[in-house]
Coordinates of C-alpha atoms in Angstrom, one line a residue:
Chain I
M1 CA 16.2 44.0 -114.9
G2 CA 13.4 41.7 -113.7
H3 CA 15.7 39.5 -112.3
T4 CA 16.5 42.7 -109.6
L5 CA 12.7 43.2 -108.8
L6 CA 11.9 40.7 -106.1
T7 CA 8.2 40.0 -106.2
R8 CA 5.9 41.2 -102.9
H9 CA 6.2 37.9 -101.4
E10 CA 9.5 37.7 -101.8
G11 CA 10.5 40.2 -99.7
R12 CA 8.1 39.1 -96.7
S13 CA 10.5 36.1 -97.2
I14 CA 13.7 37.5 -97.1
G15 CA 12.7 40.3 -94.4
S16 CA 11.2 38.0 -92.2
S17 CA 14.8 36.0 -92.4
S18 CA 16.7 39.2 -91.5
I19 CA 14.7 39.4 -87.8
R20 CA 15.0 35.1 -87.1
I21 CA 18.5 36.8 -87.7
L22 CA 19.1 38.8 -86.0
G23 CA 16.5 37.8 -83.2
V24 CA 18.9 34.2 -83.1
A25 CA 22.1 36.4 -83.3
M26 CA 21.1 38.5 -79.8
L27 CA 19.4 35.4 -78.1
L28 CA 22.8 33.7 -78.7
A29 CA 24.7 36.7 -77.5
A30 CA 22.5 37.4 -74.3
F31 CA 23.0 33.2 -73.1
S32 CA 26.8 33.3 -73.7
G33 CA 27.0 36.6 -71.8
S34 CA 25.0 35.2 -69.0
S35 CA 26.7 31.8 -68.9
R36 CA 30.1 33.8 -68.8
A37 CA 29.0 35.9 -65.4
D38 CA 29.1 33.8 -62.4
Q39 CA 28.7 35.0 -58.5
F40 CA 31.6 34.5 -56.6
V41 CA 32.3 34.6 -52.7
I42 CA 36.2 35.5 -52.8
A43 CA 38.7 36.3 -50.1
N44 CA 41.6 36.8 -49.4
L45 CA 44.6 35.6 -49.8
S46 CA 44.8 35.1 -46.1
V47 CA 42.2 33.1 -45.6
T48 CA 41.2 30.1 -45.4
F49 CA 37.2 28.6 -44.9
S50 CA 34.7 26.5 -46.7
G51 CA 31.4 27.5 -48.3
D52 CA 29.7 25.7 -45.5
E53 CA 30.7 28.9 -43.2
V54 CA 30.2 31.3 -45.5
R55 CA 26.9 31.6 -44.0
E56 CA 27.5 31.9 -40.0
V57 CA 30.8 34.4 -41.2
Y58 CA 27.8 37.1 -42.7
L59 CA 26.0 37.1 -39.5
G60 CA 28.8 37.7 -37.3
E61 CA 28.7 33.7 -35.9
K62 CA 32.2 33.4 -37.2
Q63 CA 34.6 35.7 -36.7
F64 CA 38.2 34.7 -37.2
A65 CA 39.5 31.7 -39.5
G66 CA 42.6 30.8 -37.2
E67 CA 44.3 33.6 -35.9
Q68 CA 42.9 35.9 -38.6
K69 CA 40.4 38.1 -38.0
L70 CA 37.8 38.3 -40.6
V71 CA 36.4 41.3 -42.4
P72 CA 33.0 40.8 -44.6
V73 CA 31.9 43.5 -47.1
D74 CA 28.6 43.5 -48.2
N75 CA 28.4 44.7 -52.3
T76 CA 25.5 46.5 -53.2
A77 CA 25.5 46.0 -56.5
I78 CA 24.5 42.3 -55.8
Q79 CA 23.2 42.3 -52.6
G80 CA 19.8 40.9 -53.3
L81 CA 21.1 38.1 -54.9
F82 CA 23.7 37.5 -51.8
L83 CA 21.3 37.6 -48.9
S84 CA 18.7 35.5 -50.9
R85 CA 21.2 32.6 -51.6
V86 CA 23.0 32.1 -49.1
L87 CA 22.0 33.9 -46.4
R88 CA 18.3 32.8 -47.1
M89 CA 17.2 36.1 -45.6
T90 CA 16.0 39.7 -47.3
P91 CA 18.5 43.2 -47.1
S92 CA 15.5 44.7 -43.6
R93 CA 16.1 40.3 -41.7
Y94 CA 19.5 40.6 -42.5
E95 CA 20.1 44.8 -41.2
T96 CA 18.1 43.1 -38.4
A97 CA 20.3 40.8 -37.6
W98 CA 23.0 42.7 -37.5
I99 CA 22.0 44.9 -35.5
K100 CA 21.0 42.3 -32.7
K101 CA 23.6 41.6 -33.1
S102 CA 25.9 45.1 -32.6
F103 CA 23.9 45.5 -29.6
R104 CA 24.1 42.4 -28.0
E105 CA 28.0 41.5 -28.7
G106 CA 29.8 44.8 -29.9
L107 CA 30.3 43.6 -33.3
A108 CA 31.0 45.7 -36.4
I109 CA 28.3 45.6 -39.0
P110 CA 29.9 44.8 -42.5
S111 CA 31.0 47.7 -43.8
V112 CA 29.9 48.2 -47.8
R113 CA 31.2 48.6 -51.3
S114 CA 29.1 49.5 -54.1
S115 CA 30.4 47.7 -57.0
N116 CA 32.5 44.8 -57.7
S117 CA 35.2 46.0 -58.6
E118 CA 35.7 47.7 -55.7
T119 CA 34.9 44.4 -53.5
L120 CA 37.1 42.6 -55.6
E121 CA 40.1 45.3 -54.8
F122 CA 39.0 45.4 -50.9
V123 CA 39.3 42.0 -51.1
R124 CA 42.3 42.2 -52.5
H125 CA 44.6 44.2 -50.5
T126 CA 42.7 43.7 -46.8
P127 CA 44.3 41.1 -44.9
G128 CA 41.0 38.6 -44.0
A129 CA 38.6 40.5 -45.6
V130 CA 36.0 38.6 -47.2
G131 CA 33.5 39.6 -50.0
Y132 CA 30.9 38.6 -52.8
V133 CA 31.2 39.4 -56.7
V134 CA 30.1 38.3 -60.3
A135 CA 32.5 38.2 -62.8
D136 CA 32.9 36.4 -65.8
K137 CA 35.7 34.2 -64.7
P138 CA 37.3 33.3 -61.0
P139 CA 39.2 36.2 -59.9
A140 CA 42.7 36.3 -59.8
G141 CA 44.3 37.3 -56.1
V142 CA 42.0 36.3 -54.1
V143 CA 40.8 32.8 -53.0
V144 CA 37.3 31.7 -54.4
V145 CA 35.8 30.0 -51.5
T146 CA 32.8 29.0 -53.1
K147 CA 30.6 30.1 -56.3
F148 CA 26.9 30.7 -55.8
Chain M
M1 CA 18.8 31.4 -105.9
R2 CA 18.2 35.0 -105.5
R3 CA 17.0 34.6 -101.8
S4 CA 20.5 32.4 -100.9
T5 CA 22.5 35.9 -102.5
E6 CA 20.0 37.4 -100.9
F7 CA 20.4 35.8 -97.7
A8 CA 24.1 36.2 -97.7
R9 CA 24.3 39.6 -98.1
V10 CA 21.8 40.3 -95.1
A11 CA 24.8 37.5 -93.4
G12 CA 27.1 39.5 -94.3
A13 CA 25.8 42.6 -93.2
L14 CA 25.3 41.7 -90.2
A15 CA 28.7 39.6 -90.0
G16 CA 29.9 43.0 -90.5
V17 CA 28.1 45.0 -87.5
L18 CA 29.0 42.7 -85.4
L19 CA 32.2 42.6 -85.4
G20 CA 32.7 46.2 -85.6
G21 CA 30.7 46.2 -83.0
A22 CA 33.0 44.1 -81.3
A23 CA 35.9 46.1 -82.1
W24 CA 34.4 49.2 -80.8
A25 CA 33.6 47.2 -77.6
A26 CA 36.7 46.3 -77.2
T27 CA 38.0 49.7 -77.8
D28 CA 35.2 50.4 -75.1
A29 CA 36.4 47.4 -72.9
E30 CA 39.5 48.7 -72.6
R31 CA 38.6 52.6 -71.8
I32 CA 36.2 50.7 -68.5
D33 CA 38.3 48.7 -67.8
T34 CA 41.0 51.5 -67.3
L35 CA 38.7 53.8 -65.5
E36 CA 37.9 50.9 -63.7
K37 CA 41.0 50.5 -62.4
Q38 CA 41.5 54.0 -61.2
V39 CA 38.2 54.5 -59.4
A40 CA 38.7 51.4 -57.8
Q41 CA 42.9 52.4 -56.9
M42 CA 40.8 56.0 -55.1
E43 CA 38.0 53.6 -53.9
A44 CA 40.7 51.5 -51.8
T45 CA 42.5 54.0 -50.5
R46 CA 39.6 56.0 -48.3
P47 CA 37.6 54.3 -45.8
A48 CA 34.9 52.4 -46.4
R49 CA 31.8 53.4 -45.1
G50 CA 31.4 52.1 -41.9
D51 CA 35.3 53.1 -40.9
E52 CA 34.1 56.5 -40.4
G53 CA 35.4 57.6 -36.4
L54 CA 32.6 55.7 -34.3
P55 CA 29.1 55.7 -35.0
L56 CA 26.9 56.2 -32.5
H57 CA 23.3 54.0 -32.2
G58 CA 20.4 54.6 -30.0
F59 CA 16.3 53.2 -29.4
L60 CA 13.8 55.6 -29.0
D61 CA 10.3 54.9 -27.7
V62 CA 7.7 56.8 -26.0
G63 CA 3.9 55.2 -25.7
G64 CA 0.9 55.2 -23.6
A65 CA -1.0 53.1 -21.2
Y66 CA -4.6 52.7 -19.9
R67 CA -4.5 50.5 -16.9
S68 CA -8.0 49.5 -15.1
N69 CA -7.1 49.8 -11.2
G70 CA -6.4 53.7 -10.8
G71 CA -2.8 53.0 -12.5
P72 CA -0.9 55.0 -15.3
R73 CA -3.3 56.4 -17.8
G74 CA -2.2 58.8 -20.1
F75 CA 1.0 59.3 -22.7
G76 CA 4.5 58.6 -21.8
V77 CA 8.1 58.8 -23.3
G78 CA 10.5 55.7 -22.5
N79 CA 13.4 55.2 -23.2
L80 CA 16.2 57.3 -25.0
D81 CA 19.0 54.3 -25.5
F82 CA 22.7 55.5 -26.5
Y83 CA 24.7 52.5 -27.4
L84 CA 28.5 53.1 -28.6
A85 CA 30.8 49.3 -29.9
P86 CA 34.4 51.0 -30.4
R87 CA 37.0 48.3 -31.1
I88 CA 41.0 49.0 -30.6
G89 CA 42.1 46.3 -33.4
D90 CA 41.2 43.0 -33.6
R91 CA 40.6 41.8 -30.6
I92 CA 39.9 44.7 -28.0
K93 CA 36.1 46.1 -27.4
G94 CA 34.1 48.4 -26.1
L95 CA 30.6 48.4 -25.0
V96 CA 28.2 50.7 -23.9
E97 CA 24.9 51.9 -23.3
L98 CA 23.8 54.7 -22.2
T99 CA 20.0 54.7 -21.2
F100 CA 18.2 58.6 -20.4
E101 CA 14.3 57.5 -19.2
V102 CA 11.3 58.8 -17.5
D103 CA 10.7 57.7 -13.9
S104 CA 7.1 55.9 -14.3
A105 CA 6.6 57.3 -10.1
T106 CA 7.9 60.6 -10.5
G107 CA 8.6 61.7 -14.0
E108 CA 11.8 62.9 -13.0
L109 CA 14.4 61.7 -16.5
E110 CA 17.3 59.5 -14.4
T111 CA 20.1 58.2 -16.5
D112 CA 22.2 54.6 -16.3
L113 CA 24.8 53.2 -17.8
E114 CA 23.5 49.9 -18.4
R115 CA 26.3 48.3 -19.8
A116 CA 29.7 49.7 -19.5
Q117 CA 32.2 46.7 -20.6
L118 CA 35.6 46.0 -22.6
G119 CA 36.6 43.0 -23.6
Y120 CA 39.5 41.0 -25.6
V121 CA 38.9 38.5 -28.4
F122 CA 40.8 35.4 -28.1
G123 CA 39.4 34.1 -30.7
D124 CA 35.6 32.4 -31.4
F125 CA 35.6 30.2 -28.6
A126 CA 36.3 32.8 -26.2
T127 CA 35.4 37.0 -26.0
A128 CA 36.7 37.2 -21.7
W129 CA 34.4 40.6 -20.9
A130 CA 34.7 43.2 -17.6
G131 CA 32.9 45.3 -16.9
R132 CA 29.0 46.1 -15.9
F133 CA 27.0 43.7 -18.4
H134 CA 23.7 42.2 -18.6
S135 CA 23.7 38.2 -16.4
P136 CA 23.5 36.6 -19.1
W137 CA 21.4 33.8 -17.0
G138 CA 18.2 32.8 -19.4
Y139 CA 17.7 34.2 -23.2
W140 CA 16.2 37.3 -23.3
N141 CA 18.3 39.3 -20.6
T142 CA 21.6 38.7 -22.9
A143 CA 18.5 39.5 -26.4
Y144 CA 17.1 42.8 -26.1
H145 CA 18.8 44.8 -23.0
H146 CA 16.8 48.2 -23.5
G147 CA 16.4 48.0 -27.0
A148 CA 12.5 48.6 -27.1
Q149 CA 12.4 48.4 -31.4
I150 CA 14.0 45.0 -31.3
Q151 CA 11.4 43.1 -28.8
T152 CA 8.9 42.1 -30.5
S153 CA 6.5 42.7 -27.0
I154 CA 6.2 46.0 -25.1
T155 CA 7.1 44.8 -21.9
R156 CA 9.3 42.1 -20.5
P157 CA 7.8 38.9 -18.3
Q158 CA 7.4 40.5 -15.3
F159 CA 10.2 39.2 -13.4
L160 CA 12.9 39.2 -15.8
E161 CA 12.6 43.2 -15.9
F162 CA 15.3 45.5 -15.1
E163 CA 16.4 46.3 -11.0
D164 CA 14.9 49.8 -11.6
H165 CA 11.2 48.2 -12.8
G166 CA 10.6 45.9 -10.1
G167 CA 12.5 42.8 -11.3
I168 CA 13.3 40.4 -9.3
I169 CA 16.5 38.7 -10.6
P170 CA 20.3 40.6 -10.8
A171 CA 20.0 42.4 -14.3
H172 CA 23.3 43.7 -14.4
T173 CA 26.5 42.5 -12.9
V174 CA 29.3 44.5 -12.0
G175 CA 32.4 42.0 -12.7
L176 CA 34.1 39.2 -15.4
W177 CA 32.4 37.4 -18.0
A178 CA 33.7 35.0 -20.3
T179 CA 31.3 33.8 -22.9
G180 CA 32.1 32.2 -26.8
V181 CA 31.1 29.3 -28.5
V182 CA 32.3 25.8 -29.2
P183 CA 31.3 24.5 -32.8
L184 CA 30.3 20.0 -32.8
D185 CA 30.4 18.1 -35.7
A186 CA 26.9 18.1 -35.1
G187 CA 25.1 21.4 -33.5
K188 CA 27.3 24.1 -31.5
V189 CA 28.1 24.9 -28.0
S190 CA 27.9 28.1 -26.5
Y191 CA 28.5 29.3 -22.7
D192 CA 28.9 32.1 -20.0
L193 CA 30.5 32.6 -17.2
F194 CA 29.7 35.4 -15.1
G195 CA 30.8 36.2 -11.7
G196 CA 31.0 40.0 -9.8
N197 CA 29.5 41.8 -7.3
S198 CA 27.0 40.8 -5.5
A199 CA 23.4 42.6 -5.6
R200 CA 21.9 44.0 -2.2
I201 CA 18.6 45.3 -1.6
D202 CA 17.7 48.6 -1.1
L203 CA 15.1 49.3 1.1
N204 CA 12.9 53.0 0.8
P205 CA 12.7 53.5 3.7
P206 CA 14.6 50.6 5.3
T207 CA 11.6 50.9 8.0
T208 CA 9.2 49.4 5.5
P209 CA 9.4 46.5 4.6
A210 CA 8.8 45.1 1.2
S211 CA 10.0 48.2 -0.7
G212 CA 12.9 47.3 -2.2
E213 CA 14.5 47.2 -4.9
L214 CA 17.6 45.1 -6.6
N215 CA 20.7 47.6 -6.6
P216 CA 23.6 45.6 -8.7
N217 CA 26.4 47.4 -6.7
Q218 CA 28.2 48.6 -9.1
A219 CA 30.9 51.1 -7.5
T220 CA 32.4 48.1 -5.2
A221 CA 30.4 45.2 -3.4
T222 CA 29.8 47.1 -0.6
N223 CA 28.5 44.2 1.6
H224 CA 31.8 42.3 0.5
H225 CA 29.9 39.2 -0.6
G226 CA 30.0 37.8 -4.7
S227 CA 28.1 36.4 -7.4
V228 CA 28.6 33.4 -9.9
G229 CA 27.1 32.3 -12.5
F230 CA 26.5 29.9 -15.5
N231 CA 24.5 29.7 -19.0
L232 CA 25.4 26.8 -21.0
G233 CA 23.5 26.6 -24.8
Y234 CA 22.8 24.1 -27.7
V235 CA 22.5 25.4 -31.0
F236 CA 20.5 22.2 -33.0
P237 CA 22.1 21.9 -36.9
G238 CA 20.1 21.0 -39.6
V239 CA 17.0 20.3 -40.1
F240 CA 16.6 22.4 -36.4
E241 CA 18.4 25.8 -37.1
G242 CA 16.4 27.9 -35.6
L243 CA 16.5 26.0 -31.9
K244 CA 18.4 26.4 -29.5
A245 CA 18.5 25.4 -25.3
G246 CA 20.0 25.9 -22.9
L247 CA 21.0 25.6 -18.3
H248 CA 21.5 28.4 -16.5
G249 CA 22.7 28.8 -13.4
Y250 CA 23.1 32.0 -10.4
T251 CA 24.4 31.8 -6.7
A252 CA 24.9 34.9 -4.8
T253 CA 24.2 36.4 -0.8
I254 CA 21.8 39.3 -1.4
D255 CA 21.6 41.2 1.7
D256 CA 19.2 43.9 2.8
N257 CA 19.2 47.5 4.8
A258 CA 16.5 46.2 7.1
V259 CA 16.8 47.6 10.9
A260 CA 17.6 44.2 10.7
P261 CA 19.3 43.4 7.7
N262 CA 18.4 40.3 6.3
S263 CA 21.2 38.0 4.5
T264 CA 20.1 35.4 1.9
R265 CA 22.2 32.9 -0.2
V266 CA 20.2 33.2 -3.3
R267 CA 20.3 30.4 -5.5
F268 CA 18.4 29.4 -8.9
G269 CA 18.5 27.2 -11.9
G270 CA 16.7 26.3 -14.8
G271 CA 16.6 25.9 -18.1
Y272 CA 15.4 27.4 -21.8
L273 CA 14.3 26.9 -25.1
V274 CA 14.1 29.7 -28.0
Y275 CA 12.7 28.7 -31.4
L276 CA 13.6 31.3 -34.3
E277 CA 13.3 30.4 -37.7
N278 CA 10.7 30.5 -40.0
D279 CA 9.2 33.3 -39.5
W280 CA 8.5 32.1 -35.4
E281 CA 9.3 33.3 -32.4
I282 CA 9.0 31.1 -29.4
L283 CA 10.9 31.6 -26.5
G284 CA 10.2 30.1 -22.6
E285 CA 12.3 30.0 -20.1
Y286 CA 12.0 28.8 -15.9
Y287 CA 14.0 29.4 -12.9
E288 CA 13.3 27.7 -9.3
F289 CA 14.7 29.3 -6.4
S290 CA 16.7 27.7 -3.4
N291 CA 17.1 30.5 -1.0
L292 CA 19.2 30.3 2.2
D293 CA 18.0 32.7 4.7
L294 CA 21.1 32.9 6.5
S295 CA 20.2 35.5 8.6
G296 CA 17.0 34.7 10.7
G297 CA 18.2 30.3 10.7
T298 CA 14.3 30.0 9.0
G299 CA 15.4 27.5 6.5
T300 CA 15.2 27.4 2.1
H301 CA 13.0 28.7 0.8
R302 CA 11.3 27.3 -2.6
S303 CA 10.3 29.3 -5.5
R304 CA 9.6 28.8 -9.1
A305 CA 9.1 31.8 -12.1
A306 CA 8.3 31.0 -16.0
Y307 CA 6.8 32.4 -18.9
L308 CA 6.5 31.0 -22.9
Q309 CA 5.5 33.5 -25.5
A310 CA 5.4 32.9 -28.9
G311 CA 5.1 35.8 -32.3
W312 CA 4.2 34.7 -36.2
T313 CA 5.0 37.2 -38.5
F314 CA 3.6 37.9 -41.3
G315 CA 4.3 40.8 -43.8
R316 CA 4.9 43.6 -41.7
W317 CA 2.7 41.9 -38.6
T318 CA 3.5 40.1 -36.1
P319 CA 0.9 38.6 -33.4
Y320 CA 2.0 37.5 -30.2
A321 CA 0.8 36.3 -26.6
R322 CA 2.5 35.1 -23.8
G323 CA 2.2 33.7 -20.4
E324 CA 4.3 34.4 -17.4
K325 CA 3.9 32.9 -13.5
A326 CA 5.7 33.5 -10.2
A327 CA 5.6 31.7 -7.1
L328 CA 7.7 33.2 -5.2
D329 CA 7.6 31.6 -1.1
Q330 CA 6.6 35.1 0.9
T331 CA 8.7 33.7 4.1
D332 CA 11.7 34.5 1.9
A333 CA 12.8 37.8 2.6
Y334 CA 14.7 37.6 -0.5
F335 CA 10.8 38.1 -2.0
A336 CA 9.5 39.7 1.0
Q337 CA 10.9 42.6 1.2
Q338 CA 11.4 43.9 -2.0
A339 CA 8.5 46.0 -4.0
Q340 CA 7.9 44.1 -6.8
G341 CA 8.0 40.6 -4.8
G342 CA 5.4 39.0 -4.6
S343 CA 3.5 35.9 -6.1
Y344 CA 1.4 36.9 -9.8
D345 CA 0.2 35.2 -13.1
R346 CA -0.5 37.2 -16.8
V347 CA -1.2 37.0 -20.2
V348 CA -0.1 39.2 -22.1
A349 CA -1.6 39.1 -25.8
G350 CA -0.5 42.3 -28.8
L351 CA 0.9 43.1 -32.5
R352 CA 3.5 44.6 -33.9
Y353 CA 3.6 46.8 -37.4
D354 CA 7.3 46.5 -38.8
L355 CA 6.1 50.6 -40.8
D356 CA 10.0 50.6 -41.5
P357 CA 12.7 48.2 -40.6
R358 CA 13.7 50.2 -38.1
A359 CA 10.4 51.3 -36.6
A360 CA 7.8 49.7 -35.3
L361 CA 4.1 50.4 -33.8
K362 CA 2.8 47.9 -31.2
L363 CA -0.5 47.2 -29.6
E364 CA -0.4 45.1 -26.0
A365 CA -3.3 44.4 -23.7
N366 CA -2.2 42.1 -20.4
H367 CA -4.0 40.7 -17.1
T368 CA -1.9 40.7 -14.5
R369 CA -3.7 38.7 -10.8
F370 CA -1.2 38.8 -7.9
T371 CA -1.7 35.8 -6.2
D372 CA -0.4 36.5 -2.3
R373 CA 0.5 39.5 0.1
I374 CA -2.4 41.8 -1.6
V375 CA -4.9 39.5 -3.9
S376 CA -6.2 42.1 -7.0
S377 CA -5.9 41.9 -10.3
F378 CA -5.5 44.6 -12.9
S379 CA -5.9 44.6 -17.3
E380 CA -3.7 46.9 -19.2
V381 CA -3.7 48.3 -22.7
Q382 CA -0.2 49.9 -24.0
V383 CA 0.9 51.5 -27.2
Q384 CA 4.7 51.9 -28.1
W385 CA 6.4 53.1 -31.1
A386 CA 9.7 52.1 -30.8
I387 CA 12.3 53.3 -33.8
R388 CA 16.5 52.4 -33.6
F389 CA 18.7 54.3 -35.3

């Protein structure tokens, strides 16, 4: 019977071991999850342009890829991340830039999608569409322009 | 030994939980995946935000002024400016800017179709516009148009004002305009080529010299003269990103409606430099006039005008300052017949506070000195609340 009983010291030791194991497992899960998710700039299969041109596309400086009219769309799910990493702008500056562009040149402000799946579907089905998404792996059925 | 047994027991339990969780997650993930696909299909079949009809945008500003020489004092309504950008397919587009403004002298409401242009887009390298547009000389005239909220300062440089605000250069052209950007190995070149009706000077009344105002002749070239101009810019790359330099030129034959009409071949050239990065806005333009008197035989008259403005944004605040100067030959009928055609210099200092990305409060002071005609000066303080919608 005495073998089934643990001393106070042993109980504390096993309890803390369990917490450590659980902590390590959670950390592994967290890291493995974040390492799988990447941010991709994607385009419809009708479009080819380089990653260096993404900024110009999203500021209305580049409107065509060859003969194809480009249709950039914003994805609110990761718009802040995209603007800071790729365009190096705050959302308010981005909005102001497009108001000026629209007012000066009559350009259409990029429409907005509210999720990764919505953005992906729009880009897949719209000739000239350009978008950005978070995904575990490069999305299929679109051109992956660059990662950011 | 006991500890290793307990360890195995805890690890086994944890593995069981994780595996069970994974199984649950797989089932749930399938459900979510199915649901996501359904939502995506529904979303793909509805119009995106911004695609629903034709959006109407605009600008509105109100404010007040106090001028030292008995000029305008008190509150006033500025511009209510609507703009539309209709599109037909990928290559045809339009731009309409309709402005309602209160005449500062009479208090009457005035309506102006400031821009009404239709364009065909050949590509990034060329867009052709037809209609009434802002003459693409210099930088300011095609950067801010009539939108007070997107313009850092309250006032434009006086010599670049719109025609009905005393501007001395035709700010609008009715005709054709080709514009585009051509990428180079390093940087980009932008170009504008434009031509159209020549403006005229309307004296009010025709018997009163120096009472004239430029009229862009938007119905037709009543004087049977034309105008042409160009703007060639270079957009710097790399570490100089945000910097643009350019050259511009313009020529037109412009008549007035005096009892003995004056006719002048107006010709100006010049350059500009702008820097718009790292929270700085630095703008400078230079105009050199060489106007030939076609009716009076007084020969060629030279005049010049320039401004330099700098502003720096930190947080919501943007302090700014501007200096401007116009030295205009008063023996040149083109300037002599315009109400605001006198020489002057002006210093401006202001502070802008952005309440919101779409709303700004501005406080601006200026001191203006007229250096010919009647030598005098005045100081003025203005406030403005400007929004866009």
